[in-house]
């Protein structure tokens, strides 16, 4: 006889007899599509101030705004040559967020961050917020909320962004800075490999793989920013591009490009120096490009700023948070030169009715009438016929 089979009744188990919790305890509240759309339109996006009122107004899209700046959940690209002021501006933004009680993640891809420079910037911001001189204890307390990473390769950055640790980023983080992003990309996937036409299969693979990696990375950055509700600021260097259509010389462009990367960047700022003046131009704002593809080298809407001897970034040439354009400082641009015709546009001489050498039928008739007659050629000696 077969052994009796033990049958477990689920309904009679103690867990099943307990009272079920209401759905509202473990589910999100139900919201209609119209209510969600209305809430999305009325709620203003959270932003981090750039400490430059005119720049905040431009990024918010309003004439005057106190809530503009680097929008949370989005990526802002800052590009420009070395010494333009990218690190100084981001250090002041990061110090302001630390003094407000938020956390900041700083990732170095190129040169390491100067901690003494961060301490001095944080001391100035803490003194400005409290109204009293900040002590070393206050600076040390704020430094506890500052997380610094030094990533030597692009693989480390991909692992950190695409496969973050359980406690990364920490709760309360409002800003993430990736400094020298183009250096990491150029080391593994160079922008221009070699000038020669003969490239190996490995070099061709690297040239095509660069944009695929950029698309994956910018998608991971956007996902990380949206899920944790913080702003991401990425600094890139410069590259040169020849403007063949306009006839002008080469112009500076962002060090990282491509349709995948441009589609994931929400704001794009260019920082540059003109003699003793510094400027920041808004080229892309809220996902909308302010300059066309034909305007390579244009700066967009410009705001002037200065860096004091102590490292403080101050705005210049503005009143009430709105940038003022001085008509005396108009930029005089070089006139465009006519574009040279390519080989396909040059007409073929065969089948053309017009004479390329400028001879006309009337010129030939006049030359025949004025020149020597045929009788002179007939009187020439036979021995001189070949002369």
mmCIF file of C-alpha atoms in Angstrom:
data_model
loop_
_atom_site.group_PDB
_atom_site.id
_atom_site.type_symbol
_atom_site.label_atom_id
_atom_site.label_comp_id
_atom_site.label_asym_id
_atom_site.label_seq_id
_atom_site.Cartn_x
_atom_site.Cartn_y
_atom_site.Cartn_z
ATOM 1 C CA UNK A 1 0.000 0.000 0.000
ATOM 2 C CA UNK A 2 1.327 3.329 -0.963
ATOM 3 C CA UNK A 3 2.248 5.739 1.743
ATOM 4 C CA UNK A 4 -0.225 8.474 2.511
ATOM 5 C CA UNK A 5 0.573 11.761 0.808
ATOM 6 C CA UNK A 6 0.684 14.853 3.002
ATOM 7 C CA UNK A 7 -1.562 17.500 1.482
ATOM 8 C CA UNK A 8 -1.096 21.092 2.674
ATOM 9 C CA UNK A 9 -4.172 23.243 2.435
ATOM 10 C CA UNK A 10 -3.185 26.811 1.640
ATOM 11 C CA UNK A 11 -6.443 28.222 2.905
ATOM 12 C CA UNK A 12 -5.893 26.678 6.316
ATOM 13 C CA UNK A 13 -2.386 28.050 6.755
ATOM 14 C CA UNK A 14 -1.944 30.812 9.345
ATOM 15 C CA UNK A 15 -0.615 33.253 6.748
ATOM 16 C CA UNK A 16 -3.701 32.876 4.593
ATOM 17 C CA UNK A 17 -6.141 33.364 7.448
ATOM 18 C CA UNK A 18 -4.657 36.729 8.381
ATOM 19 C CA UNK A 19 -6.450 39.812 7.170
ATOM 20 C CA UNK A 20 -5.211 41.157 3.830
ATOM 21 C CA UNK A 21 -3.893 44.677 3.753
ATOM 22 C CA UNK A 22 -5.702 47.219 1.582
ATOM 23 C CA UNK A 23 -4.261 47.885 -1.876
ATOM 24 C CA UNK A 24 -3.519 51.488 -0.942
ATOM 25 C CA UNK A 25 -0.766 50.357 1.411
ATOM 26 C CA UNK A 26 1.453 48.862 -1.289
ATOM 27 C CA UNK A 27 0.330 50.586 -4.466
ATOM 28 C CA UNK A 28 0.724 54.088 -5.782
ATOM 29 C CA UNK A 29 -2.397 56.250 -5.719
ATOM 30 C CA UNK A 30 -4.386 56.248 -8.925
ATOM 31 C CA UNK A 31 -4.093 59.491 -10.886
ATOM 32 C CA UNK A 32 -5.926 60.222 -14.100
ATOM 33 C CA UNK A 33 -4.049 61.300 -17.215
ATOM 34 C CA UNK A 34 -5.589 64.785 -17.180
ATOM 35 C CA UNK A 35 -4.581 65.343 -13.543
ATOM 36 C CA UNK A 36 -1.039 64.161 -14.229
ATOM 37 C CA UNK A 37 -0.742 66.457 -17.256
ATOM 38 C CA UNK A 38 -2.063 69.438 -15.319
ATOM 39 C CA UNK A 39 0.315 68.770 -12.439
ATOM 40 C CA UNK A 40 3.219 68.481 -14.876
ATOM 41 C CA UNK A 41 2.379 71.812 -16.514
ATOM 42 C CA UNK A 42 1.829 73.747 -13.282
ATOM 43 C CA UNK A 43 4.754 72.375 -11.259
ATOM 44 C CA UNK A 44 7.966 74.244 -11.991
ATOM 45 C CA UNK A 45 11.077 72.049 -12.381
ATOM 46 C CA UNK A 46 13.611 72.132 -9.592
ATOM 47 C CA UNK A 47 16.873 73.800 -10.505
ATOM 48 C CA UNK A 48 20.260 74.538 -8.963
ATOM 49 C CA UNK A 49 21.452 78.116 -9.188
ATOM 50 C CA UNK A 50 24.618 78.809 -11.175
ATOM 51 C CA UNK A 51 25.360 81.778 -8.838
ATOM 52 C CA UNK A 52 25.065 84.044 -11.924
ATOM 53 C CA UNK A 53 21.566 85.630 -11.964
ATOM 54 C CA UNK A 54 21.624 86.471 -15.676
ATOM 55 C CA UNK A 55 22.628 82.922 -16.568
ATOM 56 C CA UNK A 56 19.849 81.520 -14.372
ATOM 57 C CA UNK A 57 17.350 83.704 -16.216
ATOM 58 C CA UNK A 58 18.530 82.464 -19.598
ATOM 59 C CA UNK A 59 18.373 78.812 -18.544
ATOM 60 C CA UNK A 60 14.869 79.251 -17.129
ATOM 61 C CA UNK A 61 13.610 80.862 -20.334
ATOM 62 C CA UNK A 62 12.240 83.923 -18.497
ATOM 63 C CA UNK A 63 13.371 87.539 -18.421
ATOM 64 C CA UNK A 64 13.863 87.463 -14.666
ATOM 65 C CA UNK A 65 13.809 84.283 -12.623
ATOM 66 C CA UNK A 66 14.938 83.230 -9.179
ATOM 67 C CA UNK A 67 14.451 79.492 -9.778
ATOM 68 C CA UNK A 68 16.506 79.020 -12.941
ATOM 69 C CA UNK A 69 19.785 77.215 -13.269
ATOM 70 C CA UNK A 70 20.893 73.630 -13.746
ATOM 71 C CA UNK A 71 17.667 71.653 -13.845
ATOM 72 C CA UNK A 72 17.470 68.499 -11.766
ATOM 73 C CA UNK A 73 17.079 65.258 -13.641
ATOM 74 C CA UNK A 74 18.895 66.709 -16.682
ATOM 75 C CA UNK A 75 22.422 66.895 -18.109
ATOM 76 C CA UNK A 76 24.223 70.204 -18.645
ATOM 77 C CA UNK A 77 27.376 70.299 -20.748
ATOM 78 C CA UNK A 78 30.027 72.964 -20.155
ATOM 79 C CA UNK A 79 32.731 73.113 -22.795
ATOM 80 C CA UNK A 80 35.521 75.486 -23.651
ATOM 81 C CA UNK A 81 39.315 75.809 -23.717
ATOM 82 C CA UNK A 82 41.503 75.388 -20.666
ATOM 83 C CA UNK A 83 41.528 78.339 -18.302
ATOM 84 C CA UNK A 84 38.071 79.536 -19.361
ATOM 85 C CA UNK A 85 36.620 79.115 -15.844
ATOM 86 C CA UNK A 86 34.678 75.847 -16.000
ATOM 87 C CA UNK A 87 36.156 74.398 -12.806
ATOM 88 C CA UNK A 88 35.859 77.699 -10.907
ATOM 89 C CA UNK A 89 32.174 78.034 -11.767
ATOM 90 C CA UNK A 90 31.362 74.429 -10.883
ATOM 91 C CA UNK A 91 33.287 74.654 -7.609
ATOM 92 C CA UNK A 92 31.223 77.660 -6.573
ATOM 93 C CA UNK A 93 27.978 75.874 -7.521
ATOM 94 C CA UNK A 94 29.049 72.760 -5.603
ATOM 95 C CA UNK A 95 30.081 74.777 -2.530
ATOM 96 C CA UNK A 96 26.716 76.531 -2.502
ATOM 97 C CA UNK A 97 24.885 73.193 -2.543
ATOM 98 C CA UNK A 98 27.043 71.848 0.281
ATOM 99 C CA UNK A 99 26.253 74.887 2.395
ATOM 100 C CA UNK A 100 22.550 74.320 1.784
ATOM 101 C CA UNK A 101 22.811 70.848 3.325
ATOM 102 C CA UNK A 102 22.873 68.819 0.091
ATOM 103 C CA UNK A 103 25.368 66.247 -1.082
ATOM 104 C CA UNK A 104 27.647 66.605 -4.105
ATOM 105 C CA UNK A 105 29.405 63.910 -6.157
ATOM 106 C CA UNK A 106 32.543 65.068 -7.974
ATOM 107 C CA UNK A 107 34.182 62.785 -10.572
ATOM 108 C CA UNK A 108 37.579 63.671 -12.050
ATOM 109 C CA UNK A 109 38.472 62.215 -15.420
ATOM 110 C CA UNK A 110 41.520 64.335 -16.258
ATOM 111 C CA UNK A 111 43.507 66.428 -13.772
ATOM 112 C CA UNK A 112 42.738 65.848 -10.075
ATOM 113 C CA UNK A 113 40.769 68.381 -8.071
ATOM 114 C CA UNK A 114 42.681 70.750 -5.804
ATOM 115 C CA UNK A 115 41.253 70.175 -2.334
ATOM 116 C CA UNK A 116 42.750 73.416 -0.990
ATOM 117 C CA UNK A 117 40.873 75.285 -3.702
ATOM 118 C CA UNK A 118 37.668 73.533 -2.666
ATOM 119 C CA UNK A 119 38.255 74.406 1.002
ATOM 120 C CA UNK A 120 38.709 78.096 0.243
ATOM 121 C CA UNK A 121 35.632 78.182 -1.989
ATOM 122 C CA UNK A 122 33.570 76.368 0.615
ATOM 123 C CA UNK A 123 34.770 78.749 3.337
ATOM 124 C CA UNK A 124 33.671 81.784 1.321
ATOM 125 C CA UNK A 125 30.262 80.291 0.572
ATOM 126 C CA UNK A 126 29.697 79.275 4.198
ATOM 127 C CA UNK A 127 30.593 82.780 5.356
ATOM 128 C CA UNK A 128 28.213 84.309 2.800
ATOM 129 C CA UNK A 129 25.338 82.051 3.853
ATOM 130 C CA UNK A 130 25.735 82.459 7.623
ATOM 131 C CA UNK A 131 26.844 86.096 7.582
ATOM 132 C CA UNK A 132 29.729 85.311 9.937
ATOM 133 C CA UNK A 133 33.258 84.074 9.181
ATOM 134 C CA UNK A 134 33.230 80.306 8.783
ATOM 135 C CA UNK A 135 35.548 78.211 10.929
ATOM 136 C CA UNK A 136 37.500 75.124 9.991
ATOM 137 C CA UNK A 137 34.938 73.016 11.856
ATOM 138 C CA UNK A 138 32.144 74.374 9.664
ATOM 139 C CA UNK A 139 34.143 73.617 6.531
ATOM 140 C CA UNK A 140 34.916 70.103 7.748
ATOM 141 C CA UNK A 141 31.242 69.470 8.470
ATOM 142 C CA UNK A 142 30.288 70.461 4.941
ATOM 143 C CA UNK A 143 33.121 68.383 3.472
ATOM 144 C CA UNK A 144 31.506 65.247 4.870
ATOM 145 C CA UNK A 145 28.779 65.632 2.242
ATOM 146 C CA UNK A 146 31.322 65.851 -0.584
ATOM 147 C CA UNK A 147 32.053 62.562 -2.374
ATOM 148 C CA UNK A 148 35.114 62.616 -4.634
ATOM 149 C CA UNK A 149 36.035 59.964 -7.231
ATOM 150 C CA UNK A 150 39.145 59.736 -9.398
ATOM 151 C CA UNK A 151 38.451 57.558 -12.455
ATOM 152 C CA UNK A 152 41.479 56.759 -14.656
ATOM 153 C CA UNK A 153 39.657 55.119 -17.599
ATOM 154 C CA UNK A 154 36.334 55.195 -19.375
ATOM 155 C CA UNK A 155 35.626 51.636 -18.217
ATOM 156 C CA UNK A 156 35.571 52.817 -14.601
ATOM 157 C CA UNK A 157 33.061 55.532 -15.480
ATOM 158 C CA UNK A 158 30.842 53.091 -17.369
ATOM 159 C CA UNK A 159 30.857 50.691 -14.425
ATOM 160 C CA UNK A 160 30.042 53.467 -11.976
ATOM 161 C CA UNK A 161 27.146 54.876 -14.031
ATOM 162 C CA UNK A 162 25.639 51.772 -15.621
ATOM 163 C CA UNK A 163 26.140 49.459 -12.626
ATOM 164 C CA UNK A 164 26.088 51.717 -9.545
ATOM 165 C CA UNK A 165 26.669 50.387 -6.066
ATOM 166 C CA UNK A 166 23.669 49.955 -3.751
ATOM 167 C CA UNK A 167 24.352 53.193 -1.856
ATOM 168 C CA UNK A 168 25.490 55.283 -4.824
ATOM 169 C CA UNK A 169 24.572 58.044 -5.034
ATOM 170 C CA UNK A 170 23.802 58.834 -1.413
ATOM 171 C CA UNK A 171 20.336 60.133 -0.515
ATOM 172 C CA UNK A 172 20.186 63.915 -0.564
ATOM 173 C CA UNK A 173 22.540 64.323 -3.533
ATOM 174 C CA UNK A 174 21.629 67.371 -5.606
ATOM 175 C CA UNK A 175 24.587 67.665 -8.008
ATOM 176 C CA UNK A 176 26.986 65.376 -9.835
ATOM 177 C CA UNK A 177 29.990 66.829 -11.666
ATOM 178 C CA UNK A 178 31.988 64.859 -14.264
ATOM 179 C CA UNK A 179 35.100 66.851 -15.075
ATOM 180 C CA UNK A 180 37.265 66.123 -18.120
ATOM 181 C CA UNK A 181 34.809 63.728 -19.709
ATOM 182 C CA UNK A 182 36.301 64.102 -23.193
ATOM 183 C CA UNK A 183 39.716 62.964 -21.932
ATOM 184 C CA UNK A 184 38.339 59.574 -20.905
ATOM 185 C CA UNK A 185 36.545 59.137 -24.233
ATOM 186 C CA UNK A 186 39.508 60.185 -26.380
ATOM 187 C CA UNK A 187 41.875 57.772 -24.645
ATOM 188 C CA UNK A 188 39.822 54.699 -25.571
ATOM 189 C CA UNK A 189 38.070 55.981 -28.695
ATOM 190 C CA UNK A 190 40.078 58.768 -30.372
ATOM 191 C CA UNK A 191 38.111 61.388 -32.268
ATOM 192 C CA UNK A 192 40.570 61.427 -35.188
ATOM 193 C CA UNK A 193 42.658 58.301 -35.405
ATOM 194 C CA UNK A 194 45.182 58.912 -38.166
ATOM 195 C CA UNK A 195 45.448 61.208 -41.160
ATOM 196 C CA UNK A 196 46.383 58.364 -43.473
ATOM 197 C CA UNK A 197 43.684 56.630 -45.460
ATOM 198 C CA UNK A 198 44.964 53.126 -44.738
ATOM 199 C CA UNK A 199 43.347 52.110 -41.442
ATOM 200 C CA UNK A 200 43.243 48.729 -39.829
ATOM 201 C CA UNK A 201 40.045 46.942 -38.920
ATOM 202 C CA UNK A 202 40.658 47.704 -35.255
ATOM 203 C CA UNK A 203 40.899 51.415 -35.968
ATOM 204 C CA UNK A 204 37.708 51.367 -38.042
ATOM 205 C CA UNK A 205 35.925 49.519 -35.249
ATOM 206 C CA UNK A 206 37.029 52.098 -32.693
ATOM 207 C CA UNK A 207 35.814 54.967 -34.876
ATOM 208 C CA UNK A 208 32.319 53.490 -35.114
ATOM 209 C CA UNK A 209 32.195 52.220 -31.549
ATOM 210 C CA UNK A 210 32.806 55.708 -30.099
ATOM 211 C CA UNK A 211 29.290 56.953 -30.829
ATOM 212 C CA UNK A 212 27.641 53.750 -29.631
ATOM 213 C CA UNK A 213 29.418 54.055 -26.276
ATOM 214 C CA UNK A 214 28.460 57.736 -26.005
ATOM 215 C CA UNK A 215 24.812 56.879 -26.620
ATOM 216 C CA UNK A 216 24.852 54.175 -23.941
ATOM 217 C CA UNK A 217 26.603 56.424 -21.442
ATOM 218 C CA UNK A 218 24.341 59.449 -21.936
ATOM 219 C CA UNK A 219 21.283 57.210 -21.563
ATOM 220 C CA UNK A 220 22.683 55.858 -18.291
ATOM 221 C CA UNK A 221 23.424 59.364 -17.022
ATOM 222 C CA UNK A 222 19.891 60.526 -17.778
ATOM 223 C CA UNK A 223 18.440 57.494 -16.030
ATOM 224 C CA UNK A 224 20.617 58.058 -12.971
ATOM 225 C CA UNK A 225 19.688 61.753 -12.844
ATOM 226 C CA UNK A 226 15.954 61.130 -13.160
ATOM 227 C CA UNK A 227 15.778 58.316 -10.606
ATOM 228 C CA UNK A 228 17.764 60.251 -7.984
ATOM 229 C CA UNK A 229 16.484 63.754 -8.867
ATOM 230 C CA UNK A 230 19.823 65.529 -9.145
ATOM 231 C CA UNK A 231 21.525 67.624 -11.798
ATOM 232 C CA UNK A 232 24.527 66.409 -13.781
ATOM 233 C CA UNK A 233 27.173 68.829 -15.068
ATOM 234 C CA UNK A 234 29.709 67.460 -17.562
ATOM 235 C CA UNK A 235 32.770 69.408 -18.693
ATOM 236 C CA UNK A 236 34.350 68.726 -22.066
ATOM 237 C CA UNK A 237 37.217 70.273 -23.950
ATOM 238 C CA UNK A 238 37.431 71.626 -27.502
ATOM 239 C CA UNK A 239 37.903 70.346 -31.008
ATOM 240 C CA UNK A 240 38.363 72.218 -34.275
ATOM 241 C CA UNK A 241 36.147 71.998 -37.327
ATOM 242 C CA UNK A 242 36.721 73.546 -40.737
ATOM 243 C CA UNK A 243 33.888 75.719 -42.040
ATOM 244 C CA UNK A 244 34.108 74.979 -45.741
ATOM 245 C CA UNK A 245 30.659 76.277 -46.677
ATOM 246 C CA UNK A 246 31.160 79.780 -45.279
ATOM 247 C CA UNK A 247 34.693 80.194 -46.563
ATOM 248 C CA UNK A 248 35.962 81.130 -43.081
ATOM 249 C CA UNK A 249 38.680 79.443 -41.079
ATOM 250 C CA UNK A 250 38.276 76.642 -38.576
ATOM 251 C CA UNK A 251 36.127 77.109 -35.453
ATOM 252 C CA UNK A 252 36.068 75.556 -31.989
ATOM 253 C CA UNK A 253 33.377 72.969 -31.257
ATOM 254 C CA UNK A 254 32.669 70.765 -28.215
ATOM 255 C CA UNK A 255 35.152 67.991 -27.639
ATOM 256 C CA UNK A 256 32.399 65.366 -27.522
ATOM 257 C CA UNK A 257 29.894 65.284 -30.365
ATOM 258 C CA UNK A 258 27.493 63.038 -32.210
ATOM 259 C CA UNK A 259 23.734 62.773 -32.538
ATOM 260 C CA UNK A 260 23.479 60.366 -29.588
ATOM 261 C CA UNK A 261 25.284 62.686 -27.223
ATOM 262 C CA UNK A 262 23.558 65.858 -28.454
ATOM 263 C CA UNK A 263 20.150 64.269 -28.022
ATOM 264 C CA UNK A 264 20.809 63.449 -24.362
ATOM 265 C CA UNK A 265 22.196 66.863 -23.349
ATOM 266 C CA UNK A 266 19.556 69.250 -21.968
ATOM 267 C CA UNK A 267 21.661 72.439 -21.736
ATOM 268 C CA UNK A 268 24.939 73.354 -23.423
ATOM 269 C CA UNK A 269 27.135 76.209 -22.188
ATOM 270 C CA UNK A 270 30.352 77.469 -23.743
ATOM 271 C CA UNK A 271 32.929 79.324 -21.645
ATOM 272 C CA UNK A 272 35.669 81.370 -23.261
ATOM 273 C CA UNK A 273 37.993 84.327 -22.706
ATOM 274 C CA UNK A 274 38.323 87.461 -24.801
ATOM 275 C CA UNK A 275 41.474 89.265 -23.642
ATOM 276 C CA UNK A 276 40.754 90.106 -19.979
ATOM 277 C CA UNK A 277 37.007 89.314 -20.109
ATOM 278 C CA UNK A 278 35.289 85.977 -19.555
ATOM 279 C CA UNK A 279 31.967 84.962 -21.026
ATOM 280 C CA UNK A 280 29.536 82.078 -20.841
ATOM 281 C CA UNK A 281 27.255 81.506 -23.811
ATOM 282 C CA UNK A 282 24.027 79.493 -23.842
ATOM 283 C CA UNK A 283 23.983 77.382 -27.011
ATOM 284 C CA UNK A 284 21.287 74.913 -25.974
ATOM 285 C CA UNK A 285 18.545 75.531 -23.419
ATOM 286 C CA UNK A 286 15.880 73.105 -22.211
ATOM 287 C CA UNK A 287 16.589 70.695 -25.037
ATOM 288 C CA UNK A 288 16.256 73.379 -27.725
ATOM 289 C CA UNK A 289 19.283 74.406 -29.776
ATOM 290 C CA UNK A 290 19.698 78.181 -29.994
ATOM 291 C CA UNK A 291 22.160 78.114 -32.915
ATOM 292 C CA UNK A 292 21.774 76.297 -36.203
ATOM 293 C CA UNK A 293 24.227 73.849 -37.691
ATOM 294 C CA UNK A 294 25.387 76.475 -40.169
ATOM 295 C CA UNK A 295 26.392 78.817 -37.327
ATOM 296 C CA UNK A 296 29.462 76.885 -36.254
ATOM 297 C CA UNK A 297 31.541 79.020 -33.937
ATOM 298 C CA UNK A 298 28.628 81.139 -32.700
ATOM 299 C CA UNK A 299 28.323 81.588 -28.941
ATOM 300 C CA UNK A 300 24.584 82.096 -28.545
ATOM 301 C CA UNK A 301 23.300 84.318 -25.732
ATOM 302 C CA UNK A 302 26.286 85.587 -23.744
ATOM 303 C CA UNK A 303 26.699 86.568 -20.075
ATOM 304 C CA UNK A 304 29.915 88.155 -18.798
ATOM 305 C CA UNK A 305 31.626 87.086 -15.585
ATOM 306 C CA UNK A 306 34.940 87.545 -13.806
ATOM 307 C CA UNK A 307 37.064 85.439 -11.455
ATOM 308 C CA UNK A 308 38.531 87.412 -8.562
ATOM 309 C CA UNK A 309 41.966 86.808 -7.068
ATOM 310 C CA UNK A 310 40.450 84.718 -4.281
ATOM 311 C CA UNK A 311 38.616 82.494 -6.804
ATOM 312 C CA UNK A 312 35.164 84.054 -6.457
ATOM 313 C CA UNK A 313 33.092 84.032 -9.649
ATOM 314 C CA UNK A 314 31.140 87.265 -10.074
ATOM 315 C CA UNK A 315 28.792 88.379 -12.790
ATOM 316 C CA UNK A 316 29.588 91.439 -14.858
ATOM 317 C CA UNK A 317 27.629 93.687 -17.181
ATOM 318 C CA UNK A 318 24.135 93.075 -15.787
ATOM 319 C CA UNK A 319 21.498 94.822 -13.753
ATOM 320 C CA UNK A 320 18.700 93.071 -11.960
ATOM 321 C CA UNK A 321 19.688 89.652 -13.285
ATOM 322 C CA UNK A 322 19.261 90.551 -16.968
ATOM 323 C CA UNK A 323 22.239 90.655 -19.293
ATOM 324 C CA UNK A 324 22.947 94.001 -20.936
ATOM 325 C CA UNK A 325 24.411 94.164 -24.409
ATOM 326 C CA UNK A 326 26.731 97.132 -24.921
ATOM 327 C CA UNK A 327 26.384 98.467 -28.484
ATOM 328 C CA UNK A 328 29.953 99.738 -28.367
ATOM 329 C CA UNK A 329 31.284 96.218 -28.011
ATOM 330 C CA UNK A 330 29.780 94.763 -31.147
ATOM 331 C CA UNK A 331 31.706 91.845 -32.567
ATOM 332 C CA UNK A 332 32.948 92.599 -36.080
ATOM 333 C CA UNK A 333 32.951 89.369 -38.035
ATOM 334 C CA UNK A 334 34.932 88.609 -41.135
ATOM 335 C CA UNK A 335 32.915 88.794 -44.365
ATOM 336 C CA UNK A 336 32.121 85.397 -45.834
ATOM 337 C CA UNK A 337 34.243 84.372 -48.761
ATOM 338 C CA UNK A 338 32.768 82.785 -51.876
ATOM 339 C CA UNK A 339 32.859 79.034 -51.726
ATOM 340 C CA UNK A 340 35.064 77.224 -54.181
ATOM 341 C CA UNK A 341 33.359 74.967 -56.657
ATOM 342 C CA UNK A 342 33.810 71.247 -56.214
ATOM 343 C CA UNK A 343 34.819 69.019 -59.098
ATOM 344 C CA UNK A 344 31.235 67.891 -59.714
ATOM 345 C CA UNK A 345 30.053 71.463 -60.171
ATOM 346 C CA UNK A 346 32.666 72.291 -62.822
ATOM 347 C CA UNK A 347 31.009 71.933 -66.261
ATOM 348 C CA UNK A 348 32.486 69.559 -68.794
ATOM 349 C CA UNK A 349 34.019 71.193 -71.864
ATOM 350 C CA UNK A 350 32.447 68.651 -74.174
ATOM 351 C CA UNK A 351 29.059 69.673 -75.449
ATOM 352 C CA UNK A 352 29.401 73.321 -74.469
ATOM 353 C CA UNK A 353 28.474 75.820 -77.157
ATOM 354 C CA UNK A 354 30.296 78.747 -75.557
ATOM 355 C CA UNK A 355 33.988 79.135 -76.270
ATOM 356 C CA UNK A 356 36.033 78.744 -73.059
ATOM 357 C CA UNK A 357 38.840 80.943 -74.426
ATOM 358 C CA UNK A 358 36.629 83.983 -74.997
ATOM 359 C CA UNK A 359 36.678 83.886 -78.786
ATOM 360 C CA UNK A 360 33.546 84.847 -80.589
ATOM 361 C CA UNK A 361 32.522 84.465 -84.219
ATOM 362 C CA UNK A 362 32.792 88.216 -84.798
ATOM 363 C CA UNK A 363 36.397 88.163 -83.581
ATOM 364 C CA UNK A 364 37.297 85.476 -86.070
ATOM 365 C CA UNK A 365 35.689 87.391 -88.956
ATOM 366 C CA UNK A 366 37.516 90.578 -87.998
ATOM 367 C CA UNK A 367 40.828 88.717 -87.790
ATOM 368 C CA UNK A 368 40.304 87.242 -91.247
ATOM 369 C CA UNK A 369 39.448 90.619 -92.768
ATOM 370 C CA UNK A 370 42.433 92.433 -91.235
ATOM 371 C CA UNK A 371 45.003 89.666 -91.651
ATOM 372 C CA UNK A 372 47.035 88.692 -94.737
ATOM 373 C CA UNK A 373 45.108 87.238 -97.664
ATOM 374 C CA UNK A 374 45.264 83.756 -99.072
ATOM 375 C CA UNK A 375 47.229 84.959 -102.100
ATOM 376 C CA UNK A 376 50.217 85.728 -99.938
ATOM 377 C CA UNK A 377 50.250 82.179 -98.586
ATOM 378 C CA UNK A 378 50.080 80.839 -102.159
ATOM 379 C CA UNK A 379 53.168 82.870 -103.228
ATOM 380 C CA UNK A 380 55.299 81.369 -100.471
ATOM 381 C CA UNK A 381 58.101 79.057 -101.666
ATOM 382 C CA UNK A 382 57.426 75.348 -101.427
ATOM 383 C CA UNK A 383 60.453 74.879 -99.206
ATOM 384 C CA UNK A 384 59.043 77.223 -96.598
ATOM 385 C CA UNK A 385 55.696 75.466 -96.390
ATOM 386 C CA UNK A 386 56.634 73.766 -93.175
ATOM 387 C CA UNK A 387 57.940 76.906 -91.533
#
